[in-house]
Short mmCIF file of C-alpha atoms and ligand atoms in Angstrom, two decimals:
data_model
loop_
_atom_site.label_atom_id
_atom_site.label_comp_id
_atom_site.label_asym_id
_atom_site.label_seq_id
_atom_site.Cartn_x
_atom_site.Cartn_y
_atom_site.Cartn_z
CA VAL A 600 -44.53 79.15 -145.47
CA SER A 601 -46.48 80.86 -142.69
CA ALA A 602 -50.12 81.84 -143.05
CA GLY A 603 -49.02 85.47 -142.76
CA SER A 604 -46.78 85.43 -145.80
CA ARG A 605 -49.35 83.43 -147.78
CA ALA A 606 -52.07 85.98 -146.96
CA ALA A 607 -49.77 88.85 -147.96
CA ALA A 608 -48.86 87.14 -151.25
CA LEU A 609 -52.51 86.35 -152.00
CA PHE A 610 -53.40 89.99 -151.36
CA GLU A 611 -50.77 91.23 -153.80
CA THR A 612 -51.78 88.84 -156.60
CA THR A 613 -55.50 89.54 -156.10
CA PHE A 614 -55.48 93.29 -155.60
CA ALA A 615 -52.24 94.26 -157.40
CA GLY A 616 -50.86 96.27 -154.50
CA ALA A 617 -49.69 96.03 -150.92
CA PRO A 618 -52.20 95.81 -148.03
CA GLU A 619 -52.23 98.45 -145.32
CA GLY A 620 -51.57 95.77 -142.74
CA LEU A 621 -51.42 92.11 -141.80
CA TRP A 622 -53.09 90.56 -138.75
CA SER A 623 -53.23 87.03 -137.42
CA ALA A 624 -55.16 85.08 -134.81
CA PRO A 625 -54.73 81.54 -133.49
CA GLY A 626 -57.06 78.60 -133.37
CA ARG A 627 -57.64 77.21 -129.91
CA LEU A 628 -57.76 73.95 -128.07
CA ASN A 629 -60.14 73.64 -125.18
CA LEU A 630 -58.40 71.45 -122.60
CA ILE A 631 -61.64 70.85 -120.70
CA GLY A 632 -65.09 72.44 -120.35
CA GLU A 633 -67.14 71.51 -123.43
CA HIS A 634 -70.67 72.79 -124.14
CA THR A 635 -70.40 74.88 -120.99
CA ASP A 636 -69.88 78.29 -122.60
CA TYR A 637 -73.46 78.95 -123.64
CA ASN A 638 -74.57 77.73 -120.21
CA ASP A 639 -72.68 80.58 -118.46
CA GLY A 640 -70.14 78.00 -117.26
CA PHE A 641 -66.38 77.44 -117.20
CA ALA A 642 -63.87 76.40 -119.84
CA LEU A 643 -60.09 76.14 -120.03
CA PRO A 644 -58.90 76.85 -123.58
CA PHE A 645 -55.48 77.85 -124.86
CA ALA A 646 -54.34 79.38 -128.16
CA ILE A 647 -52.51 76.94 -130.44
CA PRO A 648 -49.51 77.67 -132.70
CA GLN A 649 -51.62 77.34 -135.89
CA ARG A 650 -52.97 80.71 -137.05
CA THR A 651 -55.20 82.43 -139.58
CA ALA A 652 -53.82 85.57 -141.22
CA VAL A 653 -55.70 88.42 -142.84
CA ALA A 654 -54.13 91.03 -145.12
CA ALA A 655 -56.44 94.01 -145.41
CA ASP A 656 -56.84 97.41 -147.00
CA PRO A 657 -59.73 99.89 -147.05
CA ARG A 658 -61.35 100.62 -150.44
CA SER A 659 -63.18 103.64 -151.80
CA ASP A 660 -65.47 102.04 -154.41
CA GLY A 661 -68.08 100.78 -151.93
CA ARG A 662 -67.22 97.10 -152.50
CA LEU A 663 -66.30 94.35 -150.05
CA VAL A 664 -63.92 91.95 -151.80
CA VAL A 665 -62.76 88.82 -149.98
CA VAL A 666 -60.49 85.96 -151.06
CA SER A 667 -59.19 82.96 -149.14
CA ALA A 668 -56.24 80.73 -149.97
CA GLU A 669 -58.40 77.84 -148.73
CA ARG A 670 -61.44 78.55 -150.90
CA PRO A 671 -61.88 78.93 -154.66
CA GLY A 672 -63.12 82.15 -156.15
CA LEU A 673 -63.61 85.66 -154.91
CA VAL A 674 -66.54 87.22 -153.06
CA ASP A 675 -67.47 90.73 -154.17
CA THR A 676 -70.47 92.40 -152.57
CA ALA A 677 -71.80 95.88 -151.77
CA SER A 678 -70.61 97.55 -148.57
CA ALA A 679 -73.89 99.43 -148.16
CA GLY A 680 -76.71 97.32 -146.79
CA LEU A 681 -74.48 94.51 -145.50
CA ALA A 682 -76.77 92.50 -143.22
CA PRO A 683 -77.69 88.93 -142.28
CA GLY A 684 -78.91 87.21 -145.44
CA THR A 685 -76.91 89.35 -147.89
CA VAL A 686 -73.86 87.06 -147.80
CA SER A 687 -73.63 83.31 -147.50
CA ASP A 688 -71.08 80.54 -147.24
CA TRP A 689 -67.62 81.17 -145.77
CA SER A 690 -67.56 84.91 -146.44
CA ALA A 691 -70.28 85.28 -143.79
CA TYR A 692 -67.51 84.86 -141.20
CA PRO A 693 -65.27 87.83 -142.14
CA LEU A 694 -68.07 90.02 -143.51
CA GLY A 695 -70.21 89.13 -140.52
CA VAL A 696 -67.50 90.61 -138.32
CA LEU A 697 -67.65 93.87 -140.28
CA TRP A 698 -71.44 93.91 -139.90
CA ALA A 699 -71.15 93.16 -136.16
CA LEU A 700 -68.63 95.97 -135.65
CA ARG A 701 -71.02 98.33 -137.43
CA GLN A 702 -73.70 97.25 -134.96
CA ALA A 703 -71.36 97.66 -131.98
CA SER A 704 -70.08 101.10 -132.95
CA GLY A 705 -73.28 102.48 -134.42
CA GLU A 706 -71.23 103.76 -137.37
CA GLU A 707 -70.91 102.80 -141.03
CA VAL A 708 -67.48 101.27 -140.38
CA LEU A 709 -65.35 101.14 -143.58
CA GLY A 710 -68.36 102.27 -145.59
CA GLY A 711 -66.05 102.84 -148.57
CA GLY A 712 -65.32 99.13 -148.70
CA LEU A 713 -62.65 96.62 -147.77
CA SER A 714 -60.22 94.24 -149.48
CA LEU A 715 -59.37 91.10 -147.50
CA ALA A 716 -57.03 88.22 -148.30
CA ILE A 717 -57.09 85.24 -145.94
CA ALA A 718 -54.74 82.29 -145.41
CA SER A 719 -54.78 79.79 -142.58
CA ASP A 720 -52.88 76.93 -140.96
CA VAL A 721 -55.85 76.02 -138.76
CA PRO A 722 -57.62 72.97 -140.18
CA PRO A 723 -61.33 73.80 -140.59
CA GLY A 724 -63.97 71.73 -138.87
CA ALA A 725 -61.39 69.88 -136.76
CA GLY A 726 -62.41 71.25 -133.37
CA LEU A 727 -59.59 73.78 -133.38
CA SER A 728 -61.84 76.76 -134.13
CA SER A 729 -60.76 77.94 -137.53
CA SER A 730 -63.92 80.05 -137.42
CA ALA A 731 -62.82 82.08 -134.37
CA ALA A 732 -59.30 82.43 -135.79
CA LEU A 733 -60.79 83.95 -138.93
CA GLU A 734 -63.23 86.17 -137.02
CA SER A 735 -60.62 87.37 -134.54
CA ALA A 736 -57.98 88.23 -137.15
CA THR A 737 -60.64 90.08 -139.15
CA ALA A 738 -61.96 91.93 -136.08
CA LEU A 739 -58.47 93.10 -135.14
CA ALA A 740 -57.83 94.23 -138.73
CA ILE A 741 -61.06 96.24 -138.95
CA ASN A 742 -60.52 97.70 -135.48
CA ASP A 743 -57.13 99.05 -136.58
CA LEU A 744 -58.10 100.10 -140.12
CA ALA A 745 -61.17 102.01 -138.92
CA GLY A 746 -59.57 103.31 -135.70
CA LEU A 747 -62.41 101.88 -133.60
CA ARG A 748 -60.34 101.40 -130.41
CA LEU A 749 -62.56 98.59 -129.19
CA ASN A 750 -61.08 96.30 -126.54
CA ARG A 751 -60.54 92.58 -127.05
CA HIS A 752 -63.67 91.58 -125.18
CA GLN A 753 -65.67 93.78 -127.56
CA LEU A 754 -63.90 92.29 -130.57
CA ALA A 755 -64.67 88.79 -129.28
CA ALA A 756 -68.32 89.77 -128.92
CA ALA A 757 -68.32 90.95 -132.55
CA GLY A 758 -66.95 87.58 -133.68
CA ARG A 759 -69.64 85.79 -131.77
CA LEU A 760 -72.38 88.04 -133.14
CA ALA A 761 -71.09 87.42 -136.67
CA GLU A 762 -71.21 83.68 -136.14
CA ASN A 763 -74.62 83.74 -134.47
CA ARG A 764 -76.39 86.11 -136.83
CA MET A 765 -74.57 86.09 -140.18
CA VAL A 766 -73.51 82.43 -140.23
CA GLY A 767 -76.45 81.22 -138.19
CA ALA A 768 -74.49 79.04 -135.75
CA PRO A 769 -75.63 79.69 -132.17
CA THR A 770 -72.15 79.26 -130.64
CA GLY A 771 -70.88 80.79 -127.41
CA ILE A 772 -67.97 83.19 -126.95
CA LEU A 773 -65.31 80.73 -125.74
CA ASP A 774 -63.44 80.43 -129.04
CA GLN A 775 -63.18 84.14 -129.73
CA LEU A 776 -62.03 84.99 -126.18
CA ALA A 777 -59.38 82.25 -126.36
CA SER A 778 -58.11 83.50 -129.71
CA LEU A 779 -58.00 87.13 -128.61
CA LEU A 780 -56.94 86.90 -124.94
CA SER A 781 -54.68 83.86 -124.53
CA ARG A 782 -51.12 84.22 -123.31
CA PRO A 783 -48.14 82.12 -124.37
CA ASP A 784 -47.51 79.17 -122.02
CA ALA A 785 -50.84 79.49 -120.20
CA ALA A 786 -54.42 78.38 -120.52
CA LEU A 787 -57.30 80.76 -119.85
CA LEU A 788 -59.83 79.93 -117.19
CA LEU A 789 -62.94 81.41 -118.70
CA ASP A 790 -65.99 82.32 -116.70
CA CYS A 791 -68.51 82.56 -119.49
CA ARG A 792 -71.06 84.34 -117.29
CA ASP A 793 -69.14 87.59 -117.10
CA GLY A 794 -66.35 86.93 -119.62
CA GLU A 795 -63.73 87.06 -116.90
CA THR A 796 -60.46 85.37 -117.90
CA THR A 797 -57.73 84.14 -115.56
CA PRO A 798 -54.41 82.82 -116.91
CA VAL A 799 -53.61 79.36 -115.57
CA ASP A 800 -50.10 77.96 -115.83
CA LEU A 801 -50.61 74.33 -116.85
CA GLY A 802 -47.03 73.12 -116.31
CA LEU A 803 -47.51 70.33 -118.85
CA ALA A 804 -44.11 70.56 -120.54
CA ALA A 805 -42.29 70.69 -117.20
CA ALA A 806 -44.15 67.53 -116.15
CA GLY A 807 -43.04 65.74 -119.32
CA LEU A 808 -46.52 65.81 -120.86
CA ALA A 809 -47.59 66.53 -124.41
CA VAL A 810 -51.04 67.31 -125.82
CA LEU A 811 -51.70 65.61 -129.15
CA VAL A 812 -54.69 66.42 -131.33
CA VAL A 813 -55.99 63.81 -133.74
CA ASP A 814 -58.43 64.82 -136.47
CA SER A 815 -61.05 62.10 -136.84
CA GLY A 816 -61.57 63.12 -140.44
CA VAL A 817 -65.30 63.32 -139.76
CA GLN A 818 -66.32 66.85 -140.79
CA HIS A 819 -68.66 68.64 -138.47
CA ARG A 820 -70.64 71.70 -139.33
CA LEU A 821 -71.78 73.71 -136.36
CA ALA A 822 -74.37 75.44 -138.51
CA ASP A 823 -76.12 72.05 -138.69
CA GLY A 824 -78.88 71.17 -136.27
CA GLY A 825 -77.23 69.08 -133.54
CA TYR A 826 -75.51 71.95 -131.82
CA ALA A 827 -78.57 74.19 -131.83
CA GLN A 828 -80.68 71.33 -130.50
CA ARG A 829 -78.30 70.72 -127.58
CA ARG A 830 -78.38 74.38 -126.79
CA ALA A 831 -82.16 74.46 -126.78
CA GLN A 832 -82.23 71.37 -124.55
CA CYS A 833 -79.95 73.08 -122.04
CA GLU A 834 -82.25 76.11 -121.96
CA ALA A 835 -85.25 73.85 -121.49
CA ALA A 836 -83.52 71.99 -118.64
CA ALA A 837 -82.61 75.25 -116.92
CA GLU A 838 -86.22 76.34 -117.12
CA VAL A 839 -87.47 73.11 -115.55
CA LEU A 840 -84.82 73.44 -112.83
CA GLY A 841 -85.85 77.04 -112.19
CA VAL A 842 -82.33 78.45 -112.67
CA ARG A 843 -81.12 81.29 -114.87
CA SER A 844 -78.75 78.91 -116.65
CA LEU A 845 -77.29 75.46 -115.99
CA ARG A 846 -74.29 77.18 -114.40
CA ASP A 847 -76.54 77.69 -111.37
CA ALA A 848 -77.83 74.11 -111.22
CA THR A 849 -76.59 71.58 -108.66
CA LEU A 850 -76.51 67.78 -108.69
CA ALA A 851 -78.91 67.77 -105.73
CA GLY A 852 -81.35 70.00 -107.59
CA LEU A 853 -80.97 67.81 -110.66
CA GLU A 854 -81.85 64.63 -108.76
CA ALA A 855 -84.86 66.32 -107.18
CA ALA A 856 -86.17 67.27 -110.63
CA ARG A 857 -85.31 64.01 -112.39
CA GLU A 858 -88.92 62.98 -113.04
CA ARG A 859 -89.95 66.38 -114.34
CA LEU A 860 -86.90 66.68 -116.61
CA GLY A 861 -87.26 63.32 -118.28
CA ASP A 862 -84.28 61.21 -119.32
CA VAL A 863 -82.84 63.37 -122.11
CA LEU A 864 -82.91 66.76 -120.38
CA TYR A 865 -81.66 65.11 -117.18
CA ARG A 866 -78.59 63.76 -118.94
CA ARG A 867 -77.93 67.00 -120.85
CA ALA A 868 -77.99 68.96 -117.59
CA ARG A 869 -75.86 66.37 -115.79
CA HIS A 870 -73.16 66.80 -118.42
CA VAL A 871 -73.04 70.57 -117.96
CA ILE A 872 -73.06 70.41 -114.15
CA THR A 873 -70.32 67.76 -113.94
CA GLU A 874 -68.26 69.37 -116.72
CA ASN A 875 -68.15 72.70 -114.88
CA ALA A 876 -66.94 70.82 -111.79
CA ARG A 877 -64.25 69.08 -113.87
CA VAL A 878 -62.91 72.43 -115.13
CA LEU A 879 -62.57 73.74 -111.58
CA SER A 880 -60.95 70.47 -110.45
CA THR A 881 -58.47 70.78 -113.31
CA VAL A 882 -57.47 74.28 -112.25
CA ARG A 883 -57.07 73.07 -108.66
CA LEU A 884 -54.87 70.13 -109.68
CA VAL A 885 -52.50 72.14 -111.88
CA GLY A 886 -52.31 74.72 -109.07
CA GLN A 887 -51.11 71.91 -106.83
CA GLY A 888 -48.49 70.95 -109.41
CA GLU A 889 -50.23 67.69 -110.35
CA PRO A 890 -50.86 67.92 -114.11
CA ARG A 891 -50.55 64.14 -114.50
CA GLU A 892 -53.72 63.83 -112.44
CA LEU A 893 -55.69 65.59 -115.19
CA GLY A 894 -55.94 62.43 -117.24
CA PRO A 895 -58.98 60.92 -115.50
CA LEU A 896 -60.83 64.26 -115.61
CA ILE A 897 -60.23 64.55 -119.35
CA THR A 898 -61.44 61.00 -119.96
CA ALA A 899 -64.47 61.56 -117.71
CA SER A 900 -65.31 64.57 -119.88
CA HIS A 901 -65.34 62.31 -122.92
CA VAL A 902 -67.59 59.74 -121.27
CA SER A 903 -70.00 62.49 -120.27
CA LEU A 904 -70.00 64.02 -123.77
CA ARG A 905 -70.53 60.56 -125.25
CA ASP A 906 -73.21 59.19 -122.94
CA ASP A 907 -74.97 62.19 -121.39
CA PHE A 908 -74.59 64.88 -124.07
CA GLU A 909 -74.48 62.44 -127.00
CA VAL A 910 -72.21 64.47 -129.26
CA SER A 911 -69.53 61.85 -129.95
CA VAL A 912 -69.22 59.65 -133.03
CA PRO A 913 -67.77 56.11 -133.21
CA GLU A 914 -64.58 57.35 -134.89
CA LEU A 915 -63.84 59.66 -131.94
CA ASP A 916 -64.65 56.94 -129.40
CA ALA A 917 -62.20 54.63 -131.19
CA ILE A 918 -59.41 57.23 -131.07
CA VAL A 919 -59.98 57.80 -127.35
CA GLU A 920 -59.98 54.09 -126.59
CA ALA A 921 -56.84 53.44 -128.65
CA ALA A 922 -54.95 56.34 -127.07
CA LEU A 923 -55.83 55.24 -123.54
CA GLY A 924 -54.82 51.67 -124.36
CA ALA A 925 -51.42 52.88 -125.56
CA GLY A 926 -50.53 54.89 -122.48
CA ALA A 927 -52.32 58.23 -122.81
CA LEU A 928 -53.26 59.58 -119.36
CA GLY A 929 -56.52 61.01 -120.68
CA ALA A 930 -58.36 61.53 -123.97
CA ARG A 931 -61.57 63.13 -125.14
CA LEU A 932 -63.35 64.61 -128.11
CA VAL A 933 -62.72 68.34 -128.32
CA GLY A 934 -64.90 71.10 -129.74
CA GLY A 935 -68.58 70.83 -130.35
CA GLY A 936 -68.50 67.16 -131.33
CA PHE A 937 -70.34 65.33 -134.15
CA GLY A 938 -66.87 64.82 -135.64
CA GLY A 939 -63.80 67.00 -135.38
CA SER A 940 -60.81 66.09 -133.26
CA ALA A 941 -59.84 64.24 -130.11
CA LEU A 942 -57.18 65.47 -127.72
CA THR A 943 -54.93 63.17 -125.75
CA LEU A 944 -52.71 63.97 -122.77
CA VAL A 945 -49.63 61.82 -123.18
CA PRO A 946 -46.35 61.31 -121.32
CA ARG A 947 -43.73 62.49 -123.80
CA GLU A 948 -42.09 59.05 -124.00
CA ARG A 949 -45.38 57.47 -125.05
CA THR A 950 -46.32 59.80 -127.91
CA ASP A 951 -45.07 57.39 -130.61
CA ASP A 952 -47.02 54.49 -129.07
CA VAL A 953 -50.19 56.56 -128.94
CA ALA A 954 -49.77 57.75 -132.53
CA ALA A 955 -49.25 54.15 -133.70
CA ALA A 956 -52.28 52.85 -131.81
CA VAL A 957 -54.46 55.63 -133.19
CA ALA A 958 -53.21 54.92 -136.71
CA ARG A 959 -54.36 51.30 -136.32
CA THR A 960 -57.94 52.44 -135.65
CA PHE A 961 -57.93 54.33 -138.96
CA ALA A 962 -56.41 51.36 -140.78
CA ALA A 963 -59.18 49.17 -139.33
CA ARG A 964 -61.79 51.26 -141.17
CA GLY A 965 -59.67 51.61 -144.30
CA ALA A 966 -58.91 55.30 -143.75
CA ALA A 967 -55.55 57.04 -143.99
CA ALA A 968 -54.33 58.02 -140.53
CA PRO A 969 -53.81 61.71 -139.86
CA THR A 970 -50.58 62.91 -138.30
CA PRO A 971 -51.31 63.81 -134.68
CA VAL A 972 -50.61 67.51 -134.15
CA GLU A 973 -48.81 68.47 -130.97
CA VAL A 974 -50.09 71.76 -129.59
CA HIS A 975 -48.83 73.98 -126.80
CA PRO A 976 -50.18 77.25 -125.39
CA SER A 977 -49.27 80.06 -127.78
CA ALA A 978 -49.75 83.78 -128.42
CA ALA A 979 -53.09 85.52 -128.96
CA ALA A 980 -54.25 87.52 -131.99
CA ARG A 981 -51.91 90.33 -133.02
CA ARG A 982 -50.91 92.71 -135.78
CA GLU A 983 -48.05 91.25 -137.80
CA ALA A 984 -47.15 94.10 -140.11
P1 LIG B 1148 -64.12 75.05 -136.59
O1 LIG B 1148 -64.28 76.43 -136.08
O2 LIG B 1148 -64.13 74.03 -135.53
O3 LIG B 1148 -62.92 74.89 -137.47
P2 LIG B 1148 -66.62 75.72 -137.88
O4 LIG B 1148 -67.64 74.91 -138.59
O5 LIG B 1148 -67.02 76.51 -136.70
O6 LIG B 1148 -65.39 74.74 -137.52
O7 LIG B 1148 -65.96 76.76 -138.89
C1 LIG B 1148 -65.39 76.31 -140.12
C2 LIG B 1148 -65.83 77.24 -141.24
O8 LIG B 1148 -65.17 78.52 -141.11
C3 LIG B 1148 -65.43 76.77 -142.60
O9 LIG B 1148 -66.39 75.87 -143.14
C4 LIG B 1148 -65.40 78.08 -143.39
O10 LIG B 1148 -66.71 78.48 -143.75
C5 LIG B 1148 -64.89 79.06 -142.37
N1 LIG B 1148 -63.42 79.20 -142.49
C6 LIG B 1148 -62.50 78.88 -141.55
N2 LIG B 1148 -61.25 79.12 -142.00
C7 LIG B 1148 -61.38 79.61 -143.25
C8 LIG B 1148 -60.45 80.06 -144.25
N3 LIG B 1148 -59.13 80.04 -144.05
N4 LIG B 1148 -60.97 80.50 -145.42
C9 LIG B 1148 -62.29 80.52 -145.64
N5 LIG B 1148 -63.20 80.12 -144.75
C10 LIG B 1148 -62.77 79.67 -143.56
MG1 LIG B 1149 -65.99 77.12 -135.04
#
């Protein structure tokens, strides 16, 4: 049963009536370009087939009432005075979007209240951005219900503001832009400095390649400290290098400042500089019709995230190693790290071998192996009904 019909059914059982509409938004996979978004850099995400759906209806009693098929209970809070600190836990994502849209429009959007029922196929905390799927579906719903007529860049900005201020996770805007602006069968080259997006035809299927995502089973929480610390280190490195952000740094400048940076900031900056270059190399290679050549770039991204940015965990390293040993062309951790998923680029005829090899790494630590999820570029957020 799709997330859309589950959200609609949950709405009817919770609120004893039909919602005004149903919206959905996809999770995303970032093919390459990790921890570059908040450094004004480049990334290459695509929307995945798994989606989060939101059934919604305005209210008139001044209450915000939110339920999720994936969470117990019901959140019921006052519409007036909604602000950072007034809601906590998972409801900070959807209600944070409402707060952010009030900030963006300068109006008391849906001041009479809102009923929301949520259901999702995007696994949370697996590096597939369930958070942006939830924010983007909610943003689209509120935009329609309140007649705000904001564009998708503005809705993405609201999702980011919700996550930064209401949830307290200082994430960039990559996930929301991917969820709201992707096109079927293409990745989005994202320039995170100005938000410019360029569709890039990857040609993976035509080249006989599949992308498999393996959930390490290690839960990450971006609201925890590691992500914020990396972000602060990048800002500190940019300051030492005398650039506006690490997007503007060069390897030559990095070497010249090595002493002043110290080992940690040097390696953090080196990851961002080389990762931006890998994104642009990826776009060049697929433009030349050579998607099989992406493998080494993807694996180099993992090595850089592991050694220079230090956001991998042993479970992810083991998946990457096993996949490469079984014929994957490239593999890397995906998402913020500290757990979550790994992606592997695999010739279609080797997908079973890779899945079996990965399963053995889980067996070796006495864990049940997840089923690798095959993902392909899919449609962006939309109204369903
Ligand atoms: P990711 O975005 O990689 O999946 P995050 O830590 O950024 O991981 O976001 C996951 C959080 O988003 C969950 O812990 C939960 O608070 C919220 N969330 C995502 N999907 C849902 C859902 N369907 N229902 C309720 N909360 C959700
Ligand atoms: Mg997230």
